[in-house]
PDB file of C-alpha atoms (C1' of nucleotides) in Angstrom:
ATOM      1  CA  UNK A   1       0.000   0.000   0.000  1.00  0.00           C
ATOM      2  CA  UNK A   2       2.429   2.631   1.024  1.00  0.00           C
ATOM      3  CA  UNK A   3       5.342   3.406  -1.085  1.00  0.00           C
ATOM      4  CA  UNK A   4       7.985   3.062   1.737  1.00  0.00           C
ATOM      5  CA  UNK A   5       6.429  -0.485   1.696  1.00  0.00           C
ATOM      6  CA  UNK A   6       6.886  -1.000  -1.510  1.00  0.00           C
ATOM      7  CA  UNK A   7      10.413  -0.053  -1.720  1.00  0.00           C
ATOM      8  CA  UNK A   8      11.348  -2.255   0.963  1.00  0.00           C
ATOM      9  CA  UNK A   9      10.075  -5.590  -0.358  1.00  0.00           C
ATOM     10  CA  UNK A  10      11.954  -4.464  -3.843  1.00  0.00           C
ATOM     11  CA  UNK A  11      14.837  -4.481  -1.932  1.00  0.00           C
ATOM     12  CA  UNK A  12      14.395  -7.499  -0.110  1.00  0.00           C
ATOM     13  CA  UNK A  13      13.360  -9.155  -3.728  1.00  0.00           C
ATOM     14  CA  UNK A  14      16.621  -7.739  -5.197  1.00  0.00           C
ATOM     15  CA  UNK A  15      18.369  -9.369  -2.566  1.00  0.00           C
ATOM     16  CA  UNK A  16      19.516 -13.015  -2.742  1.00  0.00           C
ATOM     17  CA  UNK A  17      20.382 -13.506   0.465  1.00  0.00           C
ATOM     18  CA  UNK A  18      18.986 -12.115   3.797  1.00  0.00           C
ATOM     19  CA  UNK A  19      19.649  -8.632   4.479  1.00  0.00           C
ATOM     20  CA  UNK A  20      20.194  -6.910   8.408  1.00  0.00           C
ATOM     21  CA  UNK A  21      17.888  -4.083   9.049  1.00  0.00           C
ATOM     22  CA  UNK A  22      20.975  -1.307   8.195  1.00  0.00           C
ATOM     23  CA  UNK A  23      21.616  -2.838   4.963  1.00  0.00           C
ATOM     24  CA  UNK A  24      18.128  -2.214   3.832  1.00  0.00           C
ATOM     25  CA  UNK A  25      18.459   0.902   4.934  1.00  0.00           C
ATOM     26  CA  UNK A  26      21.746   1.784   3.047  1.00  0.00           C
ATOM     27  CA  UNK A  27      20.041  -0.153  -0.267  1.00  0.00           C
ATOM     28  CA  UNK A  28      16.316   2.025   0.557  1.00  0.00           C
ATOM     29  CA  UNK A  29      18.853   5.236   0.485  1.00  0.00           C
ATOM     30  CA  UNK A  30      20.890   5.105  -2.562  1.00  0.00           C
ATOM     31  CA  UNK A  31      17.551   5.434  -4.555  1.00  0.00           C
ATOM     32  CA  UNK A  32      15.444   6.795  -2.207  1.00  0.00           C
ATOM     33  CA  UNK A  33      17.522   9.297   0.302  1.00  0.00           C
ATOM     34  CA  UNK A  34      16.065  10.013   3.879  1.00  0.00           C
ATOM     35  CA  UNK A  35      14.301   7.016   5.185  1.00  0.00           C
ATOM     36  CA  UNK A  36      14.611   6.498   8.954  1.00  0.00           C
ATOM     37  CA  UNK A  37      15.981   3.288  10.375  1.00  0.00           C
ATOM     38  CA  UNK A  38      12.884   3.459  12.751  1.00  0.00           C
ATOM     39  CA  UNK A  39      10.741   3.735   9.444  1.00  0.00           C
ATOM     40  CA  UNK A  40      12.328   0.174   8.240  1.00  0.00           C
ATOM     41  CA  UNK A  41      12.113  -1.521  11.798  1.00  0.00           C
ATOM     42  CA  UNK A  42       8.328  -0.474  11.615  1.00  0.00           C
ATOM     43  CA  UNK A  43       7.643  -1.731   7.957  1.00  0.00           C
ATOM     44  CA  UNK A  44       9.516  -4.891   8.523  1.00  0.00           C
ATOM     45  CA  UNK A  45       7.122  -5.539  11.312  1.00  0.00           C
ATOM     46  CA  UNK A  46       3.987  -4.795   9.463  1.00  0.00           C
ATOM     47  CA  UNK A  47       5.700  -7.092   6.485  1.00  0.00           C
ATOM     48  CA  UNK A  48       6.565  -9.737   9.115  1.00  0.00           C
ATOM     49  CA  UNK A  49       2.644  -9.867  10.295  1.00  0.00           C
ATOM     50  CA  UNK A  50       1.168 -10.041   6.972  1.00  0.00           C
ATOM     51  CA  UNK A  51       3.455 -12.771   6.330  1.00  0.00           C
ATOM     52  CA  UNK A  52       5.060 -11.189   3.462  1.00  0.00           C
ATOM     53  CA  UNK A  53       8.674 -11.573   5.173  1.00  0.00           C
ATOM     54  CA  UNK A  54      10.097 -13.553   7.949  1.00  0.00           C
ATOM     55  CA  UNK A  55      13.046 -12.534  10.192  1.00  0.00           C
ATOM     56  CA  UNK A  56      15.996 -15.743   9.988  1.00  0.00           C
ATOM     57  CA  UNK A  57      18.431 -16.909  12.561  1.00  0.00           C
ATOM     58  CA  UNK A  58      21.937 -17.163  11.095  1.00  0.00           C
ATOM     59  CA  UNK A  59      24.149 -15.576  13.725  1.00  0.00           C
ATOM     60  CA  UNK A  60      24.446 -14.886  17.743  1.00  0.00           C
ATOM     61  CA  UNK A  61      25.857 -11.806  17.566  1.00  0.00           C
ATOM     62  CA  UNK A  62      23.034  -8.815  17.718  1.00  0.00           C
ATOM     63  CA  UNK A  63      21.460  -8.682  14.349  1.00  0.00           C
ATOM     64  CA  UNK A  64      18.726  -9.649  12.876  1.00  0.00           C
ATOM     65  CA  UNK A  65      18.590 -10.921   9.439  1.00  0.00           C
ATOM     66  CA  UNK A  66      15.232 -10.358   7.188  1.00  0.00           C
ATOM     67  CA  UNK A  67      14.058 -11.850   3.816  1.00  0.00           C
ATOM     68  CA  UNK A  68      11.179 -12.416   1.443  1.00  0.00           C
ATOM     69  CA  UNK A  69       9.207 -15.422   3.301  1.00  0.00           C
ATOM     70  CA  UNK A  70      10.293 -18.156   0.860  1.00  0.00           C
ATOM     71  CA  UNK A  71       8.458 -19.440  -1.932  1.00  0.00           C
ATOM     72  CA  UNK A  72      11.168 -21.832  -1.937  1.00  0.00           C
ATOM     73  CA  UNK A  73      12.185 -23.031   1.136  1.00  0.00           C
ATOM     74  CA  UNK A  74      16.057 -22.520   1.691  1.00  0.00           C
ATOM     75  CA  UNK A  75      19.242 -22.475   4.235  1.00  0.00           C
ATOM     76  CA  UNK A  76      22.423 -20.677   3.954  1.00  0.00           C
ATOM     77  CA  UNK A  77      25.775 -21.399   4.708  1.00  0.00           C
ATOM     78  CA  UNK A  78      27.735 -18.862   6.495  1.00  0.00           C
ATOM     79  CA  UNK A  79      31.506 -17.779   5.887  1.00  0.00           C
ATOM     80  CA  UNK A  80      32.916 -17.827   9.489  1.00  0.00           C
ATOM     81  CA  UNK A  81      35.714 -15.598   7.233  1.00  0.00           C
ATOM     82  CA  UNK A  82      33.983 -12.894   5.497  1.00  0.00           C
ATOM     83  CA  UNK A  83      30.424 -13.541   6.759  1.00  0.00           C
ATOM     84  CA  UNK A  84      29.359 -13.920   3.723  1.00  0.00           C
ATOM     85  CA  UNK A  85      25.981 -16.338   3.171  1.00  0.00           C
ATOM     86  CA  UNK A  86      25.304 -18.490   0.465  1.00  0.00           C
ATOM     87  CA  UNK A  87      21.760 -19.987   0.340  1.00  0.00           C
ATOM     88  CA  UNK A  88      21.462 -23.728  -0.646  1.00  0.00           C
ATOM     89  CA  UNK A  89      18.008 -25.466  -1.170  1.00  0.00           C
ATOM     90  CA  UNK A  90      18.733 -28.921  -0.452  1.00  0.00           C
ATOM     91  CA  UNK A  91      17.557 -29.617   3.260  1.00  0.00           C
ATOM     92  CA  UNK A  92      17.755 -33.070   5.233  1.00  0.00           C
ATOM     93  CA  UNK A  93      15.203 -31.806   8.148  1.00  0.00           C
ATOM     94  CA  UNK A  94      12.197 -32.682   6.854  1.00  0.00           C
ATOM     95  CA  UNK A  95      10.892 -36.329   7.578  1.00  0.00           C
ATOM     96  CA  UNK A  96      14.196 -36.176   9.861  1.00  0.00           C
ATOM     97  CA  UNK A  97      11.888 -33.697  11.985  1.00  0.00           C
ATOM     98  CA  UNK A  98       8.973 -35.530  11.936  1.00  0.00           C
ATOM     99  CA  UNK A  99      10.611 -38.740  13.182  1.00  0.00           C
ATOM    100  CA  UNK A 100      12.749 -37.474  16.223  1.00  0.00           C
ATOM    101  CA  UNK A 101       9.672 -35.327  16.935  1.00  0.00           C
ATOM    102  CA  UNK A 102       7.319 -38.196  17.317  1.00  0.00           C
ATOM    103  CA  UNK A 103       9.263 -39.346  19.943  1.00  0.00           C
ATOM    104  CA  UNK A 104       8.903 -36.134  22.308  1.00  0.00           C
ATOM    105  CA  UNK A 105       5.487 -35.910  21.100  1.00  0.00           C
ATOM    106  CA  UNK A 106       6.198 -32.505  19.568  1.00  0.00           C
ATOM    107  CA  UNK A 107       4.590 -30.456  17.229  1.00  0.00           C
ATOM    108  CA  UNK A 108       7.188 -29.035  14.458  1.00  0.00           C
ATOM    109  CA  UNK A 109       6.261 -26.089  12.564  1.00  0.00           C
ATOM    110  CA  UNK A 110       9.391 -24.694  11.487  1.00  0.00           C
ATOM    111  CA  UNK A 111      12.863 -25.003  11.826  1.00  0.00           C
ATOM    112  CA  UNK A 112      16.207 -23.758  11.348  1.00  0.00           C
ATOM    113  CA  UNK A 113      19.529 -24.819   9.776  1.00  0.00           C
ATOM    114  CA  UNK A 114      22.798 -23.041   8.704  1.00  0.00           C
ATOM    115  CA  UNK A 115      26.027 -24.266   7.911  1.00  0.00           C
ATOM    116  CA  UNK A 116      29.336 -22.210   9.724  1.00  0.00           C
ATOM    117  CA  UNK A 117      32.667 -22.589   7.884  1.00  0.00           C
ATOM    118  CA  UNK A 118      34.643 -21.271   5.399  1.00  0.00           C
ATOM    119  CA  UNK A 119      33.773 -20.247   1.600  1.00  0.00           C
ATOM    120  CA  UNK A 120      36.301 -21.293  -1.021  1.00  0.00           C
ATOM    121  CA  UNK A 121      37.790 -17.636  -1.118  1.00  0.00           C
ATOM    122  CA  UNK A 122      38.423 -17.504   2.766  1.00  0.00           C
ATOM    123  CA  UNK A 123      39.760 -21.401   2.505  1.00  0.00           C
ATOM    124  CA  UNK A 124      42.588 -20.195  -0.121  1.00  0.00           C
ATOM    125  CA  UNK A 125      43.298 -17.360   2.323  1.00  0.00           C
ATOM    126  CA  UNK A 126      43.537 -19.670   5.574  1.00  0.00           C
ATOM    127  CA  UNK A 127      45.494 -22.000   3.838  1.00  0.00           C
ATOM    128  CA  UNK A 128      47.972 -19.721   2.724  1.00  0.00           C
ATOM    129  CA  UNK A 129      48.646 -17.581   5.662  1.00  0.00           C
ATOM    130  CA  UNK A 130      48.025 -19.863   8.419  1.00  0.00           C
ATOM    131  CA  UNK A 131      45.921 -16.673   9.811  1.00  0.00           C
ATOM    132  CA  UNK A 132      43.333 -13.754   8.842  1.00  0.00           C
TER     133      UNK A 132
ATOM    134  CA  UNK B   1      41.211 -21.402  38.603  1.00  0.00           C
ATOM    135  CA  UNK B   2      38.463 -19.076  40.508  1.00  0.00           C
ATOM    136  CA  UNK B   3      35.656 -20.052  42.232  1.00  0.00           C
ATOM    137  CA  UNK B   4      33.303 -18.010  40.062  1.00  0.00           C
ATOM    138  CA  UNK B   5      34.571 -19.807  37.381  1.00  0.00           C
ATOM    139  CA  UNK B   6      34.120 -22.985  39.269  1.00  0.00           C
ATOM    140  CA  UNK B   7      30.341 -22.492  40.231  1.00  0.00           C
ATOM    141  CA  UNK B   8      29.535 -21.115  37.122  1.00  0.00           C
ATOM    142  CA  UNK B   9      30.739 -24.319  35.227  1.00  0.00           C
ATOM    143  CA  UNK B  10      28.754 -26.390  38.009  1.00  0.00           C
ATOM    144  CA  UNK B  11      25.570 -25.034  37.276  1.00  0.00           C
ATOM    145  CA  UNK B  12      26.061 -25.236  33.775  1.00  0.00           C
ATOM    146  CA  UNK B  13      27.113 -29.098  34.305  1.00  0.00           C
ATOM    147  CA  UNK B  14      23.727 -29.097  36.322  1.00  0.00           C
ATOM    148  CA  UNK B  15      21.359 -27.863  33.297  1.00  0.00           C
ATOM    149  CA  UNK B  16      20.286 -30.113  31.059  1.00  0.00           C
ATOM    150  CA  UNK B  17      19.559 -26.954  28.476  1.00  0.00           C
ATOM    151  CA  UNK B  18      21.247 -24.089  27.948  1.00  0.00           C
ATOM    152  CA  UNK B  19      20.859 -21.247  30.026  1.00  0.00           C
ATOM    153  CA  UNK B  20      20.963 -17.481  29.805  1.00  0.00           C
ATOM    154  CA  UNK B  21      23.849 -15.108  31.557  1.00  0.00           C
ATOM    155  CA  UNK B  22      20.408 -14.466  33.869  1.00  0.00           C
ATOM    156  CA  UNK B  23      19.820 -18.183  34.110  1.00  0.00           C
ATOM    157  CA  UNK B  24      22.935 -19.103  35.093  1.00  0.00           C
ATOM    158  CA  UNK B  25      22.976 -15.599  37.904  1.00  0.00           C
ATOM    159  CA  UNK B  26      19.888 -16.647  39.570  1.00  0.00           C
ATOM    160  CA  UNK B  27      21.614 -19.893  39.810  1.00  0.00           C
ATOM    161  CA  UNK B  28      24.420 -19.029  41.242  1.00  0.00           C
ATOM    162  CA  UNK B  29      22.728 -16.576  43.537  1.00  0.00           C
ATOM    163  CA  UNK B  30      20.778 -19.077  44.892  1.00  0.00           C
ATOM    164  CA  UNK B  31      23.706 -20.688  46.408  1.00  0.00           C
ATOM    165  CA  UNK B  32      26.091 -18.112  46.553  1.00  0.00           C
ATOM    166  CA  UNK B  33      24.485 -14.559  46.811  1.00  0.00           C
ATOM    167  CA  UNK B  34      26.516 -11.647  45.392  1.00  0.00           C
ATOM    168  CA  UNK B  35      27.943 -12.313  42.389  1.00  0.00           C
ATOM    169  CA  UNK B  36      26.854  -9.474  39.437  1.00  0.00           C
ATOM    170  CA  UNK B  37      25.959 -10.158  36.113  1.00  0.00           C
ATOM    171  CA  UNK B  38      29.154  -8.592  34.651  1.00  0.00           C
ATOM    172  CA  UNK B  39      30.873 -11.398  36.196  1.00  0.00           C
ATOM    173  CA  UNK B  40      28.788 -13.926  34.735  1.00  0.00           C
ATOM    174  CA  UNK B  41      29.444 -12.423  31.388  1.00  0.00           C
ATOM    175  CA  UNK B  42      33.052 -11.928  32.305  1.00  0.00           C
ATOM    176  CA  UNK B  43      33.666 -15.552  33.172  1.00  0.00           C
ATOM    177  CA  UNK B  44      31.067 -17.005  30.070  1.00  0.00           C
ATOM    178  CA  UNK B  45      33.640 -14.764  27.643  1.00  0.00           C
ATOM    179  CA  UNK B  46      36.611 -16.648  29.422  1.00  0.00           C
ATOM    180  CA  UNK B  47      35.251 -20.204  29.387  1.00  0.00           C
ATOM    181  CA  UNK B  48      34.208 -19.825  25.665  1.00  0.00           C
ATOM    182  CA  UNK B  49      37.820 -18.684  24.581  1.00  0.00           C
ATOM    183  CA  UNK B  50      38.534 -21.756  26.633  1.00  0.00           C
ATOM    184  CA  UNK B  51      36.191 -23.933  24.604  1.00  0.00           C
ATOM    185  CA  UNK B  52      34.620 -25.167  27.627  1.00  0.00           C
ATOM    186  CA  UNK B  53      31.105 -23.355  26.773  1.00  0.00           C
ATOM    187  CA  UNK B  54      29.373 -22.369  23.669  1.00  0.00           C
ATOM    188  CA  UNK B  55      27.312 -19.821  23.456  1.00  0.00           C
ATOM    189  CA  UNK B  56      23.962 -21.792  20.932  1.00  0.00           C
ATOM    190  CA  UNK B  57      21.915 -20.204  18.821  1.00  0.00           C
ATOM    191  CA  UNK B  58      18.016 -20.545  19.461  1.00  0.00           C
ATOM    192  CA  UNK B  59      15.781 -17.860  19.014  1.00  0.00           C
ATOM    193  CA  UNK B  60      16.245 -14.353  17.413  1.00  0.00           C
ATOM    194  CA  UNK B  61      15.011 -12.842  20.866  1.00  0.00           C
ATOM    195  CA  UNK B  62      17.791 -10.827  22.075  1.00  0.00           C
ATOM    196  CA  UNK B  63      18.705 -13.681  24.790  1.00  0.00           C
ATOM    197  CA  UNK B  64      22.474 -15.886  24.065  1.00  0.00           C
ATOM    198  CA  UNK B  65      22.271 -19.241  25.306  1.00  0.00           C
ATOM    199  CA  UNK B  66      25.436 -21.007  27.076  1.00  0.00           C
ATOM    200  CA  UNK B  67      25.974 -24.548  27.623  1.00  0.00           C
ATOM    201  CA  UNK B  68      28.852 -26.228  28.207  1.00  0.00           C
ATOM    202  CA  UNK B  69      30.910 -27.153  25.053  1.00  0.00           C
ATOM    203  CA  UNK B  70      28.815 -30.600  24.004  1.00  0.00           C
ATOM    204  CA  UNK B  71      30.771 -33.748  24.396  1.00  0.00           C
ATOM    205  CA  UNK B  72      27.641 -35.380  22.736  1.00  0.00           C
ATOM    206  CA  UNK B  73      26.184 -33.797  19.553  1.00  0.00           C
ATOM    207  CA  UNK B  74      22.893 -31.906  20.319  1.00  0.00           C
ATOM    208  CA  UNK B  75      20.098 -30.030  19.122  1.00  0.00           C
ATOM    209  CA  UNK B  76      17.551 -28.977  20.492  1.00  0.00           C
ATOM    210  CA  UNK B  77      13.535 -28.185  20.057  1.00  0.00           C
ATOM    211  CA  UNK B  78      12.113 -25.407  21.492  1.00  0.00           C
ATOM    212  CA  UNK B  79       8.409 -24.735  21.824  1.00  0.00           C
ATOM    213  CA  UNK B  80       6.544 -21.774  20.565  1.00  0.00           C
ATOM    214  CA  UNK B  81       4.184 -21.977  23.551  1.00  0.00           C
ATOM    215  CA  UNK B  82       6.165 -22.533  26.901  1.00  0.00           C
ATOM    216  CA  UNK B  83       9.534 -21.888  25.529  1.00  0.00           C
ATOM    217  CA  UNK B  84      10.975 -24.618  26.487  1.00  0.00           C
ATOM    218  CA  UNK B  85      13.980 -26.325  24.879  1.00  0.00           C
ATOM    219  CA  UNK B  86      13.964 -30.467  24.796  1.00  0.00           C
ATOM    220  CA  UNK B  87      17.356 -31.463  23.594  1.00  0.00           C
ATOM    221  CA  UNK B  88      17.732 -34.662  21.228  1.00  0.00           C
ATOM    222  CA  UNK B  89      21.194 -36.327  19.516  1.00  0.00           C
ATOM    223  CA  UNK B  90      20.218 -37.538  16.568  1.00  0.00           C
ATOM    224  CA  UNK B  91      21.168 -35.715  13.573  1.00  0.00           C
ATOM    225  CA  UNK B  92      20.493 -35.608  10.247  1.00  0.00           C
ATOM    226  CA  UNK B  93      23.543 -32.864   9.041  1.00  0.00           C
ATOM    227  CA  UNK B  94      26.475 -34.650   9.027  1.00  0.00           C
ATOM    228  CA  UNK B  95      27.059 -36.272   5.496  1.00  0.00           C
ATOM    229  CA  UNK B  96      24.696 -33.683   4.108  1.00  0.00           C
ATOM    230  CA  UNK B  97      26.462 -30.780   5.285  1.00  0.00           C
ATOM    231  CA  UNK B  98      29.633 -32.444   3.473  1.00  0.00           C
ATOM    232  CA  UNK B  99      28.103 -33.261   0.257  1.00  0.00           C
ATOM    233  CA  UNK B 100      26.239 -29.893  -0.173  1.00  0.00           C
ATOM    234  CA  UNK B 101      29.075 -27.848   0.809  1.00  0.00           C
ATOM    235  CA  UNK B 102      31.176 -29.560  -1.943  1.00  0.00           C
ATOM    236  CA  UNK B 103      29.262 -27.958  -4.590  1.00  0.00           C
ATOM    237  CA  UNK B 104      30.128 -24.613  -3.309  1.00  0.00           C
ATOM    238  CA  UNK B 105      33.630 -25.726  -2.361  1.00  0.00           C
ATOM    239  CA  UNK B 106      32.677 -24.614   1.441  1.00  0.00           C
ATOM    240  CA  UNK B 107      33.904 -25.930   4.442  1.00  0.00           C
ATOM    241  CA  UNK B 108      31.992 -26.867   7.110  1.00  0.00           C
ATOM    242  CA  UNK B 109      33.136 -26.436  10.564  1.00  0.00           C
ATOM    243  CA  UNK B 110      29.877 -26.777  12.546  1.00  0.00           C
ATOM    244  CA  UNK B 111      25.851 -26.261  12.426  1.00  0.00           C
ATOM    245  CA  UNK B 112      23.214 -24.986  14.312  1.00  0.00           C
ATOM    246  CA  UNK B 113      19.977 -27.303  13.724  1.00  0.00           C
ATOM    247  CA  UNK B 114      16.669 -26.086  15.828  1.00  0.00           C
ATOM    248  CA  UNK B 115      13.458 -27.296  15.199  1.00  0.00           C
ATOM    249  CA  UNK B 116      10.756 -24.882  16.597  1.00  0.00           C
ATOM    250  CA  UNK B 117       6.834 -25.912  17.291  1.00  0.00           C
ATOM    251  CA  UNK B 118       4.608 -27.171  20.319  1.00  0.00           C
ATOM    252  CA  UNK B 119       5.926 -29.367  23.068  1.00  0.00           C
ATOM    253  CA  UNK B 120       3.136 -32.095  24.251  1.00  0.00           C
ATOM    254  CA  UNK B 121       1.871 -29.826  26.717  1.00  0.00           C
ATOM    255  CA  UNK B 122       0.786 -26.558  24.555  1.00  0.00           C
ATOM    256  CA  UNK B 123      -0.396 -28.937  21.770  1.00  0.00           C
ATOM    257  CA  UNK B 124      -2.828 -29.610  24.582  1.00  0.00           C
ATOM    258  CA  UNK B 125      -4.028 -25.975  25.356  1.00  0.00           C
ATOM    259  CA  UNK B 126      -3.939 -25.365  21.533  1.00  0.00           C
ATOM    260  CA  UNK B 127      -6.289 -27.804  20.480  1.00  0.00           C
ATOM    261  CA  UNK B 128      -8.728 -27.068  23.256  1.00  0.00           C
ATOM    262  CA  UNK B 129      -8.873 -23.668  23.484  1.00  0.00           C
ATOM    263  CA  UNK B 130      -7.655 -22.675  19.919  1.00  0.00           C
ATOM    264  CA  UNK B 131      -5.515 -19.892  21.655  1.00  0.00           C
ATOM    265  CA  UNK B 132      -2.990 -19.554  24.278  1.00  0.00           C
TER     266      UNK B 132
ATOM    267  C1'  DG C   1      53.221  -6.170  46.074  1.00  0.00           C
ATOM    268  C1'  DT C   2      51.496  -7.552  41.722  1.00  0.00           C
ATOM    269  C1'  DA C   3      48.378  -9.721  38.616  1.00  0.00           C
ATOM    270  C1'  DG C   4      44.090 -11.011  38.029  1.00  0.00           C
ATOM    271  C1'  DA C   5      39.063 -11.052  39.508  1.00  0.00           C
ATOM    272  C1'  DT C   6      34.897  -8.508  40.958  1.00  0.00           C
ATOM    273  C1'  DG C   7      30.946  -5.123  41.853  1.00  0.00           C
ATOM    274  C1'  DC C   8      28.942  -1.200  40.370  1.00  0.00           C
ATOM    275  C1'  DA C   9      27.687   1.946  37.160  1.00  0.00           C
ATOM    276  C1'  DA C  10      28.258   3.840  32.740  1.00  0.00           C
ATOM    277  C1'  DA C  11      28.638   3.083  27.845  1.00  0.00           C
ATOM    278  C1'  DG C  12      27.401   0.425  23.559  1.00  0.00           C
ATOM    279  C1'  DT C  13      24.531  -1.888  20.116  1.00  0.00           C
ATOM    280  C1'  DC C  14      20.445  -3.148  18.116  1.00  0.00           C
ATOM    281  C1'  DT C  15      15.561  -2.454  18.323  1.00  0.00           C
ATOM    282  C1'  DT C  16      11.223  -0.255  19.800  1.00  0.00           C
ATOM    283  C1'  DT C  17       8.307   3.576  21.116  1.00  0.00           C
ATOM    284  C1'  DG C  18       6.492   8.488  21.765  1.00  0.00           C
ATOM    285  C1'  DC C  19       5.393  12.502  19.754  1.00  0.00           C
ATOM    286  C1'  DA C  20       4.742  15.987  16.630  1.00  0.00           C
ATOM    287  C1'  DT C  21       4.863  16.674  11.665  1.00  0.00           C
ATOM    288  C1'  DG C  22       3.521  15.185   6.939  1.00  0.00           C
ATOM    289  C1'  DT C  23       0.906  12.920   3.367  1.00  0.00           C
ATOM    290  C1'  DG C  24      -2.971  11.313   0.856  1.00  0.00           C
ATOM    291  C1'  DT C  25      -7.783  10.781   0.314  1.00  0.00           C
TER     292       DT C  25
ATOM    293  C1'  DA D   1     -10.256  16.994   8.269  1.00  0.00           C
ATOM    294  C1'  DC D   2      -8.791  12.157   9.401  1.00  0.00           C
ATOM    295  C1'  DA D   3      -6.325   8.162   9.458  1.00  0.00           C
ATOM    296  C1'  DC D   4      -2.102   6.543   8.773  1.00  0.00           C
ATOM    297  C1'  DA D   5       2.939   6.971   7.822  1.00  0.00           C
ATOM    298  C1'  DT D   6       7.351   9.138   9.026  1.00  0.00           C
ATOM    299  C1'  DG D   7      11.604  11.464  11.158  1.00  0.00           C
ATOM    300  C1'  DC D   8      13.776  12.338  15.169  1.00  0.00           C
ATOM    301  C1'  DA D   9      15.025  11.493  19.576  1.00  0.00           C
ATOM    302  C1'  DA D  10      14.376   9.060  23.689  1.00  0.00           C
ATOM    303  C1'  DA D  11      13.658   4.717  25.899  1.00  0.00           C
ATOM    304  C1'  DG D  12      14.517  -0.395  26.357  1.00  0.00           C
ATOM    305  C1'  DA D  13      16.890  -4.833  26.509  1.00  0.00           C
ATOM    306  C1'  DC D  14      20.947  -7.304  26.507  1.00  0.00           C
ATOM    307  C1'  DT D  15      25.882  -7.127  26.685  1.00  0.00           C
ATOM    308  C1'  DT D  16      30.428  -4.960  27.325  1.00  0.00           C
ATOM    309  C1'  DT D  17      33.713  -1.846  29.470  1.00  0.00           C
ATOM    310  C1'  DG D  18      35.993   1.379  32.911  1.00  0.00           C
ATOM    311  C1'  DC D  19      37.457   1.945  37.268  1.00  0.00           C
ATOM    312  C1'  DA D  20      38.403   1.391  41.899  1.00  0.00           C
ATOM    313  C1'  DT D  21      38.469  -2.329  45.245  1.00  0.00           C
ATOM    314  C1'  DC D  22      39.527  -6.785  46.690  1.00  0.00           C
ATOM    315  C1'  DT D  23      41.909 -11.551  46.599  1.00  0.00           C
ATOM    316  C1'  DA D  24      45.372 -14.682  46.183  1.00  0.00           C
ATOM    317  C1'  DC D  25      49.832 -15.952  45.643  1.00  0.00           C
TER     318       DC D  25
END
DNA sequence: GTAGATGCAAAGTCTTTGCATGTGT
DNA sequence: ACACATGCAAAGACTTTGCATCTAC
């Protein structure tokens, strides 16, 4: 409906990997200049409750990570080097979950999975130098 | 070494879940009143650069969990309703992590598998009362 | 006596909220 | 005009840091 709105989920859909609040901010900005970061918490939440985009774990350390709520349903690795994340669609939860939930009598709805190491760039420089 | 260090580790080795920094104070106070929540920080910050404790990854909440560094392979499920985290070991990552990080030339290190949903007790309420 | 540990309070970071201003119908 | 959206700044929640005190060797 309203055009900050809009903008956001074009972002998000430009994206191909989950973005933190700032970056859409910074993305929102280099088109559209003087959006508040208050202004993207507040549409994220009204996108969140319609369903339209879901917040995703990948990391302990503060931020929160946002995307389009998948049509496909995907996971991302995460480069412990350059915290970079590359998605992957391939996902060995499903009847896993179902299974091991049985036993607990549990209810799954949703879960999560990412993948920590390093991405071939970050491997080469590891290798190489021994350190970062 | 210390004795905050000590207790803190012992009621860590007590939980069967992790635990918060305000967890693991209210522990500690119970037995030993005084200590401040710096400390527990503090001494969480030295145990995990000790690889005794790992800080998990479980909800997007604001709140880090600790537990001590896993001699068994866990995961845990945590329900929507009571919050509550029930632990299980199996795990269906391993070989799939390694064969879908190939493609991508990644290397895995670790994972972070959580399933979320309703424990046997909120199914319960849900179903009766279609709300919580 | 020196190095490290601790309590308290202040600072930091990310996120949320209050309030007055703007915008569109 | 009215409802809703927005910028700005302040408040909140969790975590980290500074500093003076205390402990242990």
């Amino acid at each position: 409906m309203t055009r900050d709105r809009r903008i956001i989920l074009h972002v998000l859909g430009e994206a191909s990997i989950p973005l933190t609040a700032e970056d859409i901010l910074e993305r929102v900005n280099a088109s559209q200049p003087g959006m508040a970061l208050s202004t993207v918490y507040r549409t994220l939440d009204e996108l969140i409750s319609r369903s339209s985009v879901q917040r995703t774990l990948l990391s302990n350390d503060g931020h929160a990570f946002f995307e389009l709520m998948g049509s496909v349903h995907r996971h991302y690795m995460v480069c412990l080097g350059c915290h970079r994340m590359f998605p992957f669609s391939s996902c060995p939860v499903g009847d896993f979950a179902d299974s091991a939930a049985e036993e607990l009598n549990f209810e799954v709805t949703d879960h999560s999975l990412v993948l920590y190491g390093y991405c071939r760039h970050c491997r080469l420089g590891r290798q190489s130098q021994g350190s970062e």
